[in-house]
PDB file of C-alpha atoms in Angstrom:
ATOM      1  CA  MET A 775      52.073-131.273  14.358  1.00  0.00           C
ATOM      2  CA  GLN A 776      52.236-129.143  17.461  1.00  0.00           C
ATOM      3  CA  ILE A 777      50.479-126.359  17.602  1.00  0.00           C
ATOM      4  CA  GLU A 778      50.830-123.923  21.045  1.00  0.00           C
ATOM      5  CA  LYS A 779      49.080-120.739  22.155  1.00  0.00           C
ATOM      6  CA  ILE A 780      50.384-117.174  22.693  1.00  0.00           C
ATOM      7  CA  LEU A 781      49.327-113.977  24.123  1.00  0.00           C
ATOM      8  CA  VAL A 782      50.788-111.135  22.799  1.00  0.00           C
ATOM      9  CA  LEU A 783      51.167-108.100  24.782  1.00  0.00           C
ATOM     10  CA  SER A 784      52.970-105.062  24.724  1.00  0.00           C
ATOM     11  CA  THR A 785      56.351-104.604  26.479  1.00  0.00           C
ATOM     12  CA  CYS A 786      54.249-101.460  28.646  1.00  0.00           C
ATOM     13  CA  HIS A 787      52.643-104.124  30.891  1.00  0.00           C
ATOM     14  CA  VAL A 788      56.236-104.347  32.221  1.00  0.00           C
ATOM     15  CA  SER A 789      58.631-102.216  34.083  1.00  0.00           C
ATOM     16  CA  THR A 790      61.658-100.800  32.837  1.00  0.00           C
ATOM     17  CA  GLU A 791      63.109-102.491  35.659  1.00  0.00           C
ATOM     18  CA  THR A 792      61.645-106.159  34.477  1.00  0.00           C
ATOM     19  CA  ALA A 793      63.156-105.383  31.023  1.00  0.00           C
ATOM     20  CA  HIS A 794      66.679-104.557  32.262  1.00  0.00           C
ATOM     21  CA  GLY A 795      66.372-108.108  33.809  1.00  0.00           C
ATOM     22  CA  PHE A 796      65.817-109.583  30.811  1.00  0.00           C
ATOM     23  CA  VAL A 797      68.632-108.190  29.100  1.00  0.00           C
ATOM     24  CA  ASN A 798      70.578-108.751  32.032  1.00  0.00           C
ATOM     25  CA  LYS A 799      69.448-112.421  32.555  1.00  0.00           C
ATOM     26  CA  ARG A 800      68.702-111.851  36.218  1.00  0.00           C
ATOM     27  CA  PHE A 801      66.055-114.263  36.377  1.00  0.00           C
ATOM     28  CA  ASP A 802      65.604-118.251  37.371  1.00  0.00           C
ATOM     29  CA  ASP A 803      66.827-120.427  35.187  1.00  0.00           C
ATOM     30  CA  SER A 804      63.399-121.736  35.669  1.00  0.00           C
ATOM     31  CA  LEU A 805      62.095-118.799  34.028  1.00  0.00           C
ATOM     32  CA  VAL A 806      62.781-119.131  30.166  1.00  0.00           C
ATOM     33  CA  VAL A 807      62.815-116.072  28.648  1.00  0.00           C
ATOM     34  CA  VAL A 808      63.867-115.610  25.157  1.00  0.00           C
ATOM     35  CA  ASP A 809      65.097-112.285  23.277  1.00  0.00           C
ATOM     36  CA  ARG A 810      63.950-111.057  20.257  1.00  0.00           C
ATOM     37  CA  LYS A 811      64.588-107.807  18.515  1.00  0.00           C
ATOM     38  CA  THR A 812      61.261-106.114  19.704  1.00  0.00           C
ATOM     39  CA  GLY A 813      60.860-108.317  23.147  1.00  0.00           C
ATOM     40  CA  TRP A 814      60.999-111.114  24.824  1.00  0.00           C
ATOM     41  CA  PHE A 815      59.154-114.277  24.665  1.00  0.00           C
ATOM     42  CA  ILE A 816      58.584-116.382  28.249  1.00  0.00           C
ATOM     43  CA  ASN A 817      57.874-119.991  28.194  1.00  0.00           C
ATOM     44  CA  VAL A 818      54.856-119.919  31.179  1.00  0.00           C
ATOM     45  CA  VAL A 819      54.334-123.781  31.071  1.00  0.00           C
ATOM     46  CA  GLY A 820      55.255-125.273  34.203  1.00  0.00           C
ATOM     47  CA  VAL A 821      55.735-122.096  36.200  1.00  0.00           C
ATOM     48  CA  GLN A 822      54.230-122.604  39.812  1.00  0.00           C
ATOM     49  CA  THR A 823      52.980-119.878  42.402  1.00  0.00           C
ATOM     50  CA  ASP A 824      53.387-120.783  45.831  1.00  0.00           C
ATOM     51  CA  GLY A 825      51.253-119.938  48.491  1.00  0.00           C
ATOM     52  CA  THR A 826      51.380-116.858  48.790  1.00  0.00           C
ATOM     53  CA  GLY A 827      50.663-116.211  44.647  1.00  0.00           C
ATOM     54  CA  LYS A 828      54.321-115.364  44.285  1.00  0.00           C
ATOM     55  CA  ILE A 829      56.098-116.945  41.300  1.00  0.00           C
ATOM     56  CA  ASP A 830      59.284-119.669  42.165  1.00  0.00           C
ATOM     57  CA  SER A 831      61.414-118.352  39.858  1.00  0.00           C
ATOM     58  CA  GLY A 832      61.571-114.687  41.845  1.00  0.00           C
ATOM     59  CA  CYS A 833      59.712-112.233  39.007  1.00  0.00           C
ATOM     60  CA  PRO A 834      58.670-109.228  39.864  1.00  0.00           C
ATOM     61  CA  ASP A 835      54.710-108.651  40.079  1.00  0.00           C
ATOM     62  CA  ASP A 836      54.316-106.883  37.018  1.00  0.00           C
ATOM     63  CA  LEU A 837      55.526-110.296  35.121  1.00  0.00           C
ATOM     64  CA  MET A 838      53.743-112.237  37.500  1.00  0.00           C
ATOM     65  CA  THR A 839      50.606-110.672  36.015  1.00  0.00           C
ATOM     66  CA  CYS A 840      51.396-110.799  32.833  1.00  0.00           C
ATOM     67  CA  ILE A 841      52.044-114.900  33.016  1.00  0.00           C
ATOM     68  CA  ARG A 842      49.317-115.611  35.380  1.00  0.00           C
ATOM     69  CA  LEU A 843      46.893-114.140  32.235  1.00  0.00           C
ATOM     70  CA  ALA A 844      48.654-116.422  30.224  1.00  0.00           C
ATOM     71  CA  GLN A 845      48.060-119.332  32.051  1.00  0.00           C
ATOM     72  CA  GLU A 846      44.474-118.978  32.967  1.00  0.00           C
ATOM     73  CA  ASN A 847      44.069-118.559  29.258  1.00  0.00           C
ATOM     74  CA  ASP A 848      45.798-121.939  28.211  1.00  0.00           C
ATOM     75  CA  CYS A 849      48.887-120.378  27.050  1.00  0.00           C
ATOM     76  CA  GLU A 850      52.282-121.810  26.389  1.00  0.00           C
ATOM     77  CA  TRP A 851      54.215-118.494  26.104  1.00  0.00           C
ATOM     78  CA  LEU A 852      53.797-115.218  26.769  1.00  0.00           C
ATOM     79  CA  LEU A 853      54.750-112.660  24.052  1.00  0.00           C
ATOM     80  CA  LEU A 854      55.801-109.001  25.351  1.00  0.00           C
ATOM     81  CA  ASP A 855      56.247-107.232  22.289  1.00  0.00           C
ATOM     82  CA  ARG A 856      56.772-103.527  21.879  1.00  0.00           C
ATOM     83  CA  ASP A 857      53.812-103.270  19.374  1.00  0.00           C
ATOM     84  CA  GLY A 858      51.629-105.536  21.122  1.00  0.00           C
ATOM     85  CA  PRO A 859      48.302-104.636  22.419  1.00  0.00           C
ATOM     86  CA  ILE A 860      48.008-102.999  25.194  1.00  0.00           C
ATOM     87  CA  GLU A 861      45.183-104.798  27.572  1.00  0.00           C
ATOM     88  CA  ALA A 862      42.933-101.882  29.644  1.00  0.00           C
ATOM     89  CA  ASP A 863      42.928-104.753  32.772  1.00  0.00           C
ATOM     90  CA  LEU A 864      46.524-105.114  32.881  1.00  0.00           C
ATOM     91  CA  PRO A 865      48.969-102.352  34.542  1.00  0.00           C
ATOM     92  CA  THR A 866      51.547-100.329  32.343  1.00  0.00           C
ATOM     93  CA  PHE A 867      54.243 -98.598  32.466  1.00  0.00           C
ATOM     94  CA  ASP A 868      55.679 -95.291  30.558  1.00  0.00           C
ATOM     95  CA  TRP A 869      59.010 -96.170  29.248  1.00  0.00           C
ATOM     96  CA  GLU A 870      60.506 -96.952  25.637  1.00  0.00           C
ATOM     97  CA  MET A 871      62.466 -99.513  23.749  1.00  0.00           C
ATOM     98  CA  PHE A 872      65.734-100.419  24.764  1.00  0.00           C
ATOM     99  CA  LEU A 873      68.602-101.535  23.451  1.00  0.00           C
TER     100      LEU A 873
END
């Protein structure tokens, strides 16, 4: 049996621009993103940062912050869900889920 840890956060922790990047598949293939009706699963295993703290896949800072939090908590996946919890220590963005 394999059990993996998932960090669940609200989609409000990424900007509308980042959300459009998910929908339009603008991120490097090394960043595995799985669409779902209310948000996205992001595989954070193997996502590396370089010396400047930028993620090699070229993802934006808002997403990088969420990925780092997942990695710091030994999670294999990050789930950004419109109904997910809002983490007080993370930045938030004011937007509504779009189709």
